N, C-alpha and C. Protein backbone atom coordinates (compact mmCIF):
# COMPACT_ATOMS: atom_id res chain seq x y z
N MET A 1 32.91 16.63 -15.27
CA MET A 1 32.10 17.02 -14.10
C MET A 1 32.04 15.84 -13.15
N LEU A 2 31.76 16.12 -11.90
CA LEU A 2 31.60 15.05 -10.92
C LEU A 2 30.17 14.55 -10.89
N ALA A 3 30.05 13.23 -10.67
CA ALA A 3 28.72 12.60 -10.58
C ALA A 3 28.80 11.38 -9.71
N VAL A 4 27.67 11.03 -9.14
CA VAL A 4 27.49 9.75 -8.46
C VAL A 4 27.11 8.75 -9.55
N VAL A 5 27.86 7.66 -9.61
CA VAL A 5 27.60 6.70 -10.71
C VAL A 5 27.41 5.33 -10.11
N LYS A 6 26.32 4.70 -10.47
CA LYS A 6 26.03 3.32 -10.17
C LYS A 6 26.50 2.47 -11.36
N GLU A 7 27.51 1.68 -11.12
CA GLU A 7 28.16 0.96 -12.26
C GLU A 7 27.85 -0.50 -12.39
N HIS A 8 27.19 -1.08 -11.35
CA HIS A 8 26.95 -2.53 -11.41
C HIS A 8 25.86 -2.91 -10.38
N LEU A 9 25.28 -4.08 -10.57
CA LEU A 9 24.33 -4.61 -9.63
C LEU A 9 25.03 -4.89 -8.32
N GLY A 10 24.32 -4.84 -7.23
CA GLY A 10 24.90 -5.06 -5.94
C GLY A 10 25.26 -3.76 -5.27
N PRO A 11 25.71 -3.82 -4.05
CA PRO A 11 25.98 -2.58 -3.32
C PRO A 11 27.16 -1.77 -3.89
N GLY A 12 27.13 -0.52 -3.63
CA GLY A 12 28.26 0.32 -4.06
C GLY A 12 27.97 1.25 -5.20
N PHE A 13 28.62 2.37 -5.17
CA PHE A 13 28.60 3.40 -6.21
C PHE A 13 29.87 4.15 -6.13
N SER A 14 30.13 5.01 -7.13
CA SER A 14 31.37 5.82 -7.06
C SER A 14 31.01 7.27 -7.35
N VAL A 15 31.87 8.15 -6.89
CA VAL A 15 31.82 9.56 -7.24
C VAL A 15 33.01 9.79 -8.14
N LYS A 16 32.75 10.17 -9.38
CA LYS A 16 33.86 10.24 -10.33
C LYS A 16 33.61 11.26 -11.40
N GLU A 17 34.64 11.59 -12.13
CA GLU A 17 34.54 12.50 -13.26
C GLU A 17 33.89 11.76 -14.40
N VAL A 18 32.85 12.40 -15.00
CA VAL A 18 32.16 11.87 -16.18
C VAL A 18 32.03 13.00 -17.20
N PRO A 19 31.82 12.67 -18.47
CA PRO A 19 31.62 13.71 -19.45
C PRO A 19 30.37 14.57 -19.15
N CYS A 20 30.41 15.85 -19.49
CA CYS A 20 29.20 16.68 -19.37
C CYS A 20 28.17 16.18 -20.40
N PRO A 21 26.92 16.32 -20.08
CA PRO A 21 25.90 15.89 -21.05
C PRO A 21 25.96 16.73 -22.32
N VAL A 22 25.59 16.06 -23.45
CA VAL A 22 25.65 16.73 -24.73
C VAL A 22 24.20 17.19 -25.04
N LEU A 23 24.13 18.49 -25.48
CA LEU A 23 22.81 19.07 -25.80
C LEU A 23 22.21 18.47 -27.06
N ARG A 24 20.93 18.23 -27.04
CA ARG A 24 20.17 17.82 -28.23
C ARG A 24 19.17 18.94 -28.51
N ASP A 25 18.58 18.94 -29.71
CA ASP A 25 17.71 20.05 -30.15
C ASP A 25 16.53 20.32 -29.25
N THR A 26 15.90 19.29 -28.63
CA THR A 26 14.67 19.51 -27.86
C THR A 26 14.95 19.45 -26.34
N ASP A 27 16.23 19.50 -25.97
CA ASP A 27 16.60 19.38 -24.58
C ASP A 27 17.17 20.67 -24.01
N VAL A 28 17.32 20.66 -22.71
CA VAL A 28 18.08 21.69 -22.01
C VAL A 28 19.13 21.05 -21.15
N ILE A 29 20.20 21.80 -20.86
CA ILE A 29 21.20 21.34 -19.88
C ILE A 29 20.94 22.21 -18.66
N ILE A 30 20.89 21.54 -17.49
CA ILE A 30 20.62 22.20 -16.25
C ILE A 30 21.79 22.08 -15.31
N LYS A 31 22.21 23.19 -14.75
CA LYS A 31 23.18 23.17 -13.64
C LYS A 31 22.38 22.86 -12.35
N VAL A 32 22.69 21.71 -11.78
CA VAL A 32 21.88 21.25 -10.62
C VAL A 32 22.22 22.15 -9.41
N ARG A 33 21.17 22.71 -8.79
CA ARG A 33 21.35 23.57 -7.59
C ARG A 33 20.98 22.83 -6.35
N SER A 34 19.92 21.98 -6.48
CA SER A 34 19.54 21.17 -5.31
C SER A 34 18.94 19.83 -5.83
N VAL A 35 19.18 18.81 -5.03
CA VAL A 35 18.70 17.48 -5.41
C VAL A 35 18.30 16.74 -4.12
N GLY A 36 17.17 16.06 -4.17
CA GLY A 36 16.73 15.31 -3.02
C GLY A 36 16.99 13.82 -3.26
N ILE A 37 16.99 13.08 -2.15
CA ILE A 37 17.11 11.64 -2.26
C ILE A 37 15.76 11.04 -2.04
N CYS A 38 15.29 10.34 -3.05
CA CYS A 38 13.93 9.75 -3.03
C CYS A 38 14.04 8.30 -2.51
N GLY A 39 12.93 7.74 -2.09
CA GLY A 39 12.89 6.35 -1.70
C GLY A 39 13.32 5.44 -2.79
N SER A 40 13.13 5.79 -4.04
CA SER A 40 13.60 4.89 -5.13
C SER A 40 15.07 4.96 -5.36
N ASP A 41 15.74 6.03 -4.89
CA ASP A 41 17.19 6.10 -5.04
C ASP A 41 17.92 5.14 -4.15
N GLY A 42 17.41 4.85 -2.95
CA GLY A 42 18.03 3.91 -2.02
C GLY A 42 18.28 2.55 -2.65
N PRO A 43 17.23 1.87 -3.21
CA PRO A 43 17.44 0.59 -3.83
C PRO A 43 18.40 0.64 -5.02
N ILE A 44 18.38 1.75 -5.74
CA ILE A 44 19.31 1.88 -6.89
C ILE A 44 20.74 1.85 -6.35
N LEU A 45 21.03 2.71 -5.40
CA LEU A 45 22.35 2.85 -4.83
C LEU A 45 22.79 1.59 -4.11
N ALA A 46 21.82 0.89 -3.47
CA ALA A 46 22.13 -0.34 -2.76
C ALA A 46 22.29 -1.52 -3.72
N GLY A 47 21.86 -1.34 -4.95
CA GLY A 47 22.01 -2.37 -5.97
C GLY A 47 20.92 -3.42 -5.97
N THR A 48 19.82 -3.14 -5.33
CA THR A 48 18.72 -4.11 -5.32
C THR A 48 17.67 -3.82 -6.38
N ARG A 49 17.74 -2.68 -7.00
CA ARG A 49 16.84 -2.34 -8.09
C ARG A 49 17.64 -2.28 -9.41
N PRO A 50 17.35 -3.18 -10.33
CA PRO A 50 18.11 -3.14 -11.58
C PRO A 50 17.82 -1.91 -12.41
N VAL A 51 18.91 -1.30 -12.91
CA VAL A 51 18.82 -0.16 -13.79
C VAL A 51 19.89 -0.36 -14.84
N PRO A 52 19.79 0.45 -15.93
CA PRO A 52 20.86 0.34 -16.96
C PRO A 52 22.19 0.88 -16.33
N TYR A 53 23.24 0.14 -16.52
CA TYR A 53 24.56 0.54 -16.00
C TYR A 53 25.49 1.02 -17.11
N PRO A 54 26.30 2.01 -16.86
CA PRO A 54 26.38 2.91 -15.69
C PRO A 54 25.19 3.88 -15.72
N LEU A 55 24.80 4.37 -14.51
CA LEU A 55 23.70 5.29 -14.36
C LEU A 55 24.01 6.27 -13.26
N THR A 56 23.68 7.54 -13.56
CA THR A 56 23.72 8.58 -12.52
C THR A 56 22.28 8.75 -12.07
N PRO A 57 21.97 8.34 -10.77
CA PRO A 57 20.60 8.52 -10.30
C PRO A 57 20.24 9.95 -10.00
N GLY A 58 19.09 10.17 -9.43
CA GLY A 58 18.63 11.51 -9.00
C GLY A 58 17.61 12.10 -9.88
N HIS A 59 16.34 12.19 -9.37
CA HIS A 59 15.26 12.73 -10.23
C HIS A 59 14.47 13.78 -9.53
N GLU A 60 14.69 14.08 -8.26
CA GLU A 60 14.00 15.15 -7.58
C GLU A 60 14.94 16.32 -7.43
N PHE A 61 14.87 17.25 -8.36
CA PHE A 61 15.92 18.29 -8.35
C PHE A 61 15.39 19.60 -8.99
N SER A 62 16.19 20.63 -8.78
CA SER A 62 15.97 21.89 -9.48
C SER A 62 17.30 22.49 -9.84
N GLY A 63 17.26 23.43 -10.74
CA GLY A 63 18.50 24.05 -11.13
C GLY A 63 18.29 25.15 -12.14
N ASP A 64 19.37 25.66 -12.73
CA ASP A 64 19.34 26.74 -13.66
C ASP A 64 19.65 26.24 -15.07
N VAL A 65 18.85 26.61 -16.03
CA VAL A 65 19.11 26.28 -17.42
C VAL A 65 20.38 26.99 -17.86
N VAL A 66 21.36 26.23 -18.41
CA VAL A 66 22.60 26.78 -18.86
C VAL A 66 22.79 26.63 -20.37
N GLU A 67 22.03 25.72 -21.00
CA GLU A 67 22.08 25.55 -22.45
C GLU A 67 20.69 25.17 -22.90
N VAL A 68 20.32 25.67 -24.11
CA VAL A 68 18.99 25.44 -24.65
C VAL A 68 19.11 24.89 -26.08
N GLY A 69 18.39 23.78 -26.36
CA GLY A 69 18.39 23.21 -27.70
C GLY A 69 17.78 24.13 -28.72
N LYS A 70 18.13 23.93 -30.00
CA LYS A 70 17.63 24.80 -31.10
C LYS A 70 16.14 24.80 -31.22
N ALA A 71 15.49 23.69 -30.92
CA ALA A 71 14.00 23.64 -31.08
C ALA A 71 13.22 24.05 -29.87
N VAL A 72 13.88 24.43 -28.76
CA VAL A 72 13.23 24.80 -27.53
C VAL A 72 12.78 26.26 -27.60
N LYS A 73 11.50 26.46 -27.39
CA LYS A 73 10.90 27.82 -27.46
C LYS A 73 10.49 28.39 -26.12
N ASN A 74 10.19 27.53 -25.13
CA ASN A 74 9.60 28.02 -23.89
C ASN A 74 10.59 28.26 -22.74
N LEU A 75 11.86 27.98 -22.96
CA LEU A 75 12.84 28.20 -21.92
C LEU A 75 14.05 28.95 -22.47
N LYS A 76 14.78 29.61 -21.55
CA LYS A 76 15.94 30.34 -21.92
C LYS A 76 17.04 30.13 -20.90
N VAL A 77 18.26 30.45 -21.27
CA VAL A 77 19.38 30.33 -20.31
C VAL A 77 19.08 31.25 -19.13
N GLY A 78 19.29 30.71 -17.94
CA GLY A 78 19.03 31.47 -16.68
C GLY A 78 17.73 31.09 -16.02
N ASP A 79 16.78 30.45 -16.74
CA ASP A 79 15.49 30.06 -16.13
C ASP A 79 15.78 29.07 -14.98
N ARG A 80 15.07 29.24 -13.90
CA ARG A 80 15.10 28.31 -12.78
C ARG A 80 14.03 27.26 -13.06
N VAL A 81 14.37 25.99 -13.07
CA VAL A 81 13.39 24.93 -13.43
C VAL A 81 13.48 23.76 -12.46
N THR A 82 12.39 23.03 -12.46
CA THR A 82 12.36 21.71 -11.80
C THR A 82 11.68 20.77 -12.80
N PRO A 83 12.38 19.76 -13.28
CA PRO A 83 11.77 18.86 -14.26
C PRO A 83 10.93 17.79 -13.60
N CYS A 84 9.96 17.30 -14.35
CA CYS A 84 9.19 16.13 -13.94
C CYS A 84 10.03 14.89 -14.23
N ILE A 85 9.88 13.87 -13.47
CA ILE A 85 10.68 12.64 -13.65
C ILE A 85 10.27 11.92 -14.92
N VAL A 86 8.98 11.94 -15.25
CA VAL A 86 8.42 11.14 -16.35
C VAL A 86 8.66 11.81 -17.70
N ILE A 87 9.20 11.00 -18.63
CA ILE A 87 9.39 11.43 -19.99
C ILE A 87 8.59 10.49 -20.88
N GLY A 88 7.44 10.92 -21.34
CA GLY A 88 6.59 10.05 -22.23
C GLY A 88 7.11 10.16 -23.65
N CYS A 89 6.64 9.28 -24.46
CA CYS A 89 7.04 9.26 -25.92
C CYS A 89 6.55 10.48 -26.66
N GLY A 90 5.43 11.05 -26.19
CA GLY A 90 4.87 12.27 -26.85
C GLY A 90 3.98 11.96 -28.06
N ASP A 91 3.98 10.71 -28.50
CA ASP A 91 3.20 10.37 -29.72
C ASP A 91 1.97 9.52 -29.48
N CYS A 92 1.95 8.73 -28.45
CA CYS A 92 0.85 7.81 -28.20
C CYS A 92 -0.39 8.59 -27.70
N ASP A 93 -1.56 7.97 -27.76
CA ASP A 93 -2.79 8.58 -27.33
C ASP A 93 -2.71 9.06 -25.86
N LEU A 94 -2.07 8.25 -25.00
CA LEU A 94 -2.01 8.65 -23.57
C LEU A 94 -1.15 9.89 -23.43
N CYS A 95 -0.03 9.99 -24.13
CA CYS A 95 0.83 11.21 -24.05
C CYS A 95 0.07 12.41 -24.59
N ILE A 96 -0.61 12.23 -25.71
CA ILE A 96 -1.35 13.34 -26.33
C ILE A 96 -2.44 13.83 -25.41
N GLU A 97 -3.02 12.92 -24.64
CA GLU A 97 -4.09 13.31 -23.69
C GLU A 97 -3.51 13.83 -22.37
N GLY A 98 -2.18 13.92 -22.24
CA GLY A 98 -1.58 14.45 -21.02
C GLY A 98 -1.39 13.43 -19.94
N GLN A 99 -1.41 12.13 -20.30
CA GLN A 99 -1.27 11.07 -19.31
C GLN A 99 0.01 10.29 -19.54
N GLU A 100 1.12 11.06 -19.60
CA GLU A 100 2.44 10.49 -19.87
C GLU A 100 2.83 9.35 -18.92
N VAL A 101 2.33 9.46 -17.66
CA VAL A 101 2.70 8.46 -16.64
C VAL A 101 2.21 7.08 -17.03
N LEU A 102 1.27 6.98 -17.99
CA LEU A 102 0.75 5.70 -18.42
C LEU A 102 1.33 5.22 -19.76
N CYS A 103 2.27 6.01 -20.28
CA CYS A 103 2.87 5.66 -21.60
C CYS A 103 3.64 4.36 -21.52
N ASP A 104 3.47 3.53 -22.53
CA ASP A 104 4.17 2.27 -22.61
C ASP A 104 5.68 2.47 -22.84
N GLU A 105 6.06 3.60 -23.40
CA GLU A 105 7.46 3.88 -23.73
C GLU A 105 8.08 4.80 -22.65
N LEU A 106 7.48 4.86 -21.50
CA LEU A 106 7.89 5.76 -20.43
C LEU A 106 9.36 5.59 -20.08
N VAL A 107 10.04 6.74 -19.93
CA VAL A 107 11.44 6.80 -19.44
C VAL A 107 11.43 7.74 -18.27
N GLU A 108 12.25 7.38 -17.23
CA GLU A 108 12.32 8.21 -16.03
C GLU A 108 13.76 8.71 -15.83
N THR A 109 13.87 10.02 -15.63
CA THR A 109 15.17 10.61 -15.35
C THR A 109 15.70 10.03 -14.06
N GLY A 110 16.98 9.62 -14.03
CA GLY A 110 17.60 9.09 -12.85
C GLY A 110 17.32 7.64 -12.55
N ILE A 111 16.49 7.04 -13.44
CA ILE A 111 16.16 5.61 -13.28
C ILE A 111 16.46 4.87 -14.58
N HIS A 112 16.06 5.45 -15.69
CA HIS A 112 16.38 4.84 -16.99
C HIS A 112 17.46 5.60 -17.77
N VAL A 113 17.54 6.91 -17.52
CA VAL A 113 18.57 7.72 -18.11
C VAL A 113 19.23 8.55 -16.99
N ASP A 114 20.42 9.07 -17.27
CA ASP A 114 21.20 9.81 -16.23
C ASP A 114 20.38 10.91 -15.59
N GLY A 115 20.55 10.98 -14.25
CA GLY A 115 19.82 11.99 -13.47
C GLY A 115 20.72 13.04 -12.90
N ALA A 116 20.26 13.56 -11.74
CA ALA A 116 20.79 14.81 -11.17
C ALA A 116 21.81 14.65 -10.04
N PHE A 117 22.30 13.50 -9.75
CA PHE A 117 23.36 13.36 -8.75
C PHE A 117 24.67 13.70 -9.48
N ALA A 118 24.65 14.88 -10.11
CA ALA A 118 25.80 15.37 -10.91
C ALA A 118 25.78 16.85 -10.95
N GLU A 119 26.80 17.45 -11.50
CA GLU A 119 26.83 18.91 -11.58
C GLU A 119 25.88 19.39 -12.65
N TYR A 120 25.73 18.64 -13.75
CA TYR A 120 24.81 19.04 -14.83
C TYR A 120 24.02 17.84 -15.27
N VAL A 121 22.83 18.09 -15.80
CA VAL A 121 21.95 17.03 -16.30
C VAL A 121 21.24 17.52 -17.54
N ARG A 122 21.02 16.61 -18.50
CA ARG A 122 20.22 16.94 -19.68
C ARG A 122 18.84 16.31 -19.55
N VAL A 123 17.82 17.13 -19.84
CA VAL A 123 16.45 16.63 -19.83
C VAL A 123 15.70 17.27 -20.99
N PRO A 124 14.60 16.64 -21.49
CA PRO A 124 13.80 17.26 -22.49
C PRO A 124 13.14 18.52 -21.93
N ALA A 125 13.14 19.58 -22.69
CA ALA A 125 12.55 20.84 -22.26
C ALA A 125 11.09 20.65 -21.92
N LYS A 126 10.39 19.74 -22.60
CA LYS A 126 8.96 19.59 -22.35
C LYS A 126 8.62 19.14 -20.97
N VAL A 127 9.58 18.60 -20.19
CA VAL A 127 9.28 18.14 -18.83
C VAL A 127 9.67 19.17 -17.75
N CYS A 128 10.23 20.32 -18.19
CA CYS A 128 10.63 21.32 -17.24
C CYS A 128 9.51 22.28 -16.86
N ARG A 129 9.45 22.60 -15.60
CA ARG A 129 8.50 23.59 -15.08
C ARG A 129 9.32 24.78 -14.53
N LYS A 130 8.95 25.97 -14.99
CA LYS A 130 9.71 27.15 -14.45
C LYS A 130 9.30 27.36 -13.01
N MET A 131 10.31 27.80 -12.25
CA MET A 131 10.07 28.13 -10.83
C MET A 131 10.05 29.66 -10.71
N ARG A 132 9.35 30.14 -9.73
CA ARG A 132 9.28 31.60 -9.58
C ARG A 132 10.62 32.03 -8.94
N GLU A 133 10.97 33.28 -9.18
CA GLU A 133 12.22 33.83 -8.62
C GLU A 133 12.11 33.90 -7.12
N ARG A 134 13.17 33.60 -6.42
CA ARG A 134 13.18 33.69 -4.99
C ARG A 134 13.56 35.14 -4.61
N ARG A 135 13.08 35.60 -3.52
CA ARG A 135 13.41 36.95 -3.09
C ARG A 135 14.88 37.20 -2.98
N GLU A 136 15.60 36.21 -2.44
CA GLU A 136 17.04 36.40 -2.30
C GLU A 136 17.68 36.72 -3.65
N HIS A 137 17.15 36.19 -4.71
CA HIS A 137 17.79 36.43 -6.03
C HIS A 137 17.37 37.80 -6.54
N MET A 138 16.24 38.30 -6.18
CA MET A 138 15.81 39.60 -6.67
C MET A 138 16.51 40.69 -5.93
N ALA A 139 16.97 40.47 -4.69
CA ALA A 139 17.59 41.55 -3.89
C ALA A 139 19.02 41.17 -3.62
N ARG A 140 19.81 40.90 -4.64
CA ARG A 140 21.20 40.54 -4.48
C ARG A 140 21.93 41.63 -3.73
N GLY A 141 22.80 41.23 -2.85
CA GLY A 141 23.63 42.13 -2.15
C GLY A 141 22.94 42.77 -0.90
N VAL A 142 21.66 42.56 -0.77
CA VAL A 142 20.90 43.12 0.38
C VAL A 142 20.93 42.07 1.50
N ARG A 143 21.44 42.48 2.65
CA ARG A 143 21.47 41.56 3.78
C ARG A 143 20.12 41.45 4.37
N LYS A 144 19.71 40.25 4.73
CA LYS A 144 18.41 40.01 5.34
C LYS A 144 18.58 39.43 6.70
N SER A 145 17.66 39.78 7.55
CA SER A 145 17.66 39.19 8.89
C SER A 145 17.22 37.72 8.78
N PRO A 146 17.51 36.91 9.79
CA PRO A 146 17.03 35.53 9.78
C PRO A 146 15.54 35.44 9.60
N ALA A 147 14.80 36.36 10.23
CA ALA A 147 13.35 36.36 10.12
C ALA A 147 12.90 36.60 8.66
N GLU A 148 13.58 37.56 8.01
CA GLU A 148 13.23 37.84 6.61
C GLU A 148 13.54 36.64 5.71
N LYS A 149 14.67 36.01 5.99
CA LYS A 149 15.03 34.81 5.16
C LYS A 149 13.99 33.70 5.40
N LEU A 150 13.60 33.49 6.65
CA LEU A 150 12.63 32.48 6.99
C LEU A 150 11.26 32.79 6.31
N GLN A 151 10.90 34.03 6.30
CA GLN A 151 9.63 34.45 5.67
C GLN A 151 9.68 34.17 4.18
N ALA A 152 10.79 34.49 3.54
CA ALA A 152 10.96 34.26 2.11
C ALA A 152 10.86 32.74 1.83
N GLU A 153 11.49 31.93 2.66
CA GLU A 153 11.48 30.49 2.47
C GLU A 153 10.03 29.94 2.69
N LEU A 154 9.36 30.44 3.71
CA LEU A 154 8.00 30.06 3.99
C LEU A 154 7.08 30.34 2.79
N GLU A 155 7.24 31.55 2.22
CA GLU A 155 6.43 31.89 1.05
C GLU A 155 6.73 30.94 -0.12
N GLU A 156 8.02 30.60 -0.32
CA GLU A 156 8.35 29.67 -1.36
C GLU A 156 7.71 28.27 -1.16
N VAL A 157 7.76 27.82 0.11
CA VAL A 157 7.18 26.54 0.42
C VAL A 157 5.65 26.58 0.19
N GLN A 158 5.02 27.67 0.65
CA GLN A 158 3.53 27.82 0.41
C GLN A 158 3.24 27.83 -1.06
N ALA A 159 4.04 28.50 -1.88
CA ALA A 159 3.81 28.51 -3.33
C ALA A 159 3.97 27.10 -3.91
N ALA A 160 4.99 26.37 -3.45
CA ALA A 160 5.23 25.05 -3.96
C ALA A 160 4.08 24.10 -3.56
N ILE A 161 3.55 24.29 -2.35
CA ILE A 161 2.42 23.48 -1.92
C ILE A 161 1.20 23.75 -2.81
N ALA A 162 0.99 25.05 -3.09
CA ALA A 162 -0.15 25.40 -3.97
C ALA A 162 0.02 24.80 -5.36
N GLN A 163 1.27 24.83 -5.91
CA GLN A 163 1.49 24.22 -7.22
C GLN A 163 1.26 22.71 -7.13
N TYR A 164 1.72 22.06 -6.06
CA TYR A 164 1.55 20.65 -5.88
C TYR A 164 0.04 20.30 -5.79
N GLN A 165 -0.73 21.12 -5.06
CA GLN A 165 -2.18 20.85 -4.96
C GLN A 165 -2.83 20.99 -6.31
N ASP A 166 -2.43 22.00 -7.08
CA ASP A 166 -2.99 22.17 -8.42
C ASP A 166 -2.66 20.98 -9.30
N CYS A 167 -1.40 20.48 -9.20
CA CYS A 167 -0.98 19.30 -9.96
C CYS A 167 -1.81 18.10 -9.60
N LEU A 168 -1.98 17.89 -8.26
CA LEU A 168 -2.80 16.74 -7.77
C LEU A 168 -4.22 16.82 -8.29
N LYS A 169 -4.80 18.03 -8.26
CA LYS A 169 -6.17 18.19 -8.71
C LYS A 169 -6.25 17.81 -10.18
N THR A 170 -5.28 18.23 -11.00
CA THR A 170 -5.27 17.94 -12.43
C THR A 170 -5.11 16.44 -12.64
N MET A 171 -4.21 15.81 -11.88
CA MET A 171 -4.00 14.39 -12.03
C MET A 171 -5.24 13.58 -11.60
N ARG A 172 -5.92 14.03 -10.53
CA ARG A 172 -7.15 13.37 -10.13
C ARG A 172 -8.25 13.45 -11.20
N GLU A 173 -8.35 14.65 -11.83
CA GLU A 173 -9.32 14.85 -12.90
C GLU A 173 -9.00 13.92 -14.08
N LYS A 174 -7.71 13.85 -14.43
CA LYS A 174 -7.31 12.96 -15.53
C LYS A 174 -7.60 11.50 -15.21
N GLU A 175 -7.28 11.13 -13.94
CA GLU A 175 -7.54 9.75 -13.51
C GLU A 175 -9.02 9.45 -13.59
N LYS A 176 -9.83 10.39 -13.10
CA LYS A 176 -11.29 10.19 -13.15
C LYS A 176 -11.78 10.00 -14.61
N ASN A 177 -11.31 10.87 -15.50
CA ASN A 177 -11.68 10.79 -16.91
C ASN A 177 -11.25 9.47 -17.49
N LEU A 178 -10.03 9.02 -17.18
CA LEU A 178 -9.57 7.74 -17.67
C LEU A 178 -10.41 6.60 -17.19
N CYS A 179 -10.76 6.62 -15.92
CA CYS A 179 -11.63 5.57 -15.36
C CYS A 179 -12.98 5.56 -16.01
N GLU A 180 -13.53 6.73 -16.30
CA GLU A 180 -14.80 6.83 -17.00
C GLU A 180 -14.70 6.29 -18.41
N GLN A 181 -13.62 6.58 -19.08
CA GLN A 181 -13.37 6.07 -20.45
C GLN A 181 -13.32 4.53 -20.41
N ILE A 182 -12.63 3.98 -19.42
CA ILE A 182 -12.46 2.50 -19.32
C ILE A 182 -13.84 1.91 -19.06
N GLN A 183 -14.61 2.52 -18.19
CA GLN A 183 -15.99 1.99 -17.93
C GLN A 183 -16.82 2.05 -19.16
N MET A 184 -16.73 3.11 -19.94
CA MET A 184 -17.52 3.22 -21.14
C MET A 184 -17.14 2.12 -22.12
N GLU A 185 -15.83 1.86 -22.23
CA GLU A 185 -15.36 0.77 -23.13
C GLU A 185 -15.88 -0.56 -22.72
N GLN A 186 -16.03 -0.80 -21.41
CA GLN A 186 -16.50 -2.10 -20.94
C GLN A 186 -17.94 -2.36 -21.30
N PHE A 187 -18.73 -1.30 -21.47
CA PHE A 187 -20.13 -1.44 -21.78
C PHE A 187 -20.45 -1.38 -23.26
N LYS A 188 -19.42 -1.20 -24.08
CA LYS A 188 -19.68 -1.19 -25.54
C LYS A 188 -19.83 -2.58 -26.07
């Protein structure tokens, strides 16, 4: 498969054939449908941010699940997903409490392990979030006017904003709880 590969410190990267990712029991393989360029990708590609080499960057993406590991129960082939960048260890107190972003063993897709500037990417199923079906996918073969297409896209953006706001609310609550726990520990 083709991938963008950062092979060394300093400027430069290559687009080249690399092996397809190998499925593991708790992972999924995703065919990348869209990928964004984040502010953290620039320094990686410019070679000013050290990363393990070689590395395929890219962590803001979505795609279709094409393979599912034996131990994966919540996803199936064909699901549209967008993974979270953060992969916590899953065993520490912070991960168990849902605060993976604070895990000491934190790994990030596209920064510490290969990411989505490729045709396919492997990620743990636990970090994948299912996306709702787009209208264009439900009405295959039906021609839509530009206004109908725009309306469908607007609804998708509005749904994504609502999901983002829910996620922010949850993160703020977790942050507040963590701060309260830290304050309680200081007074013990």
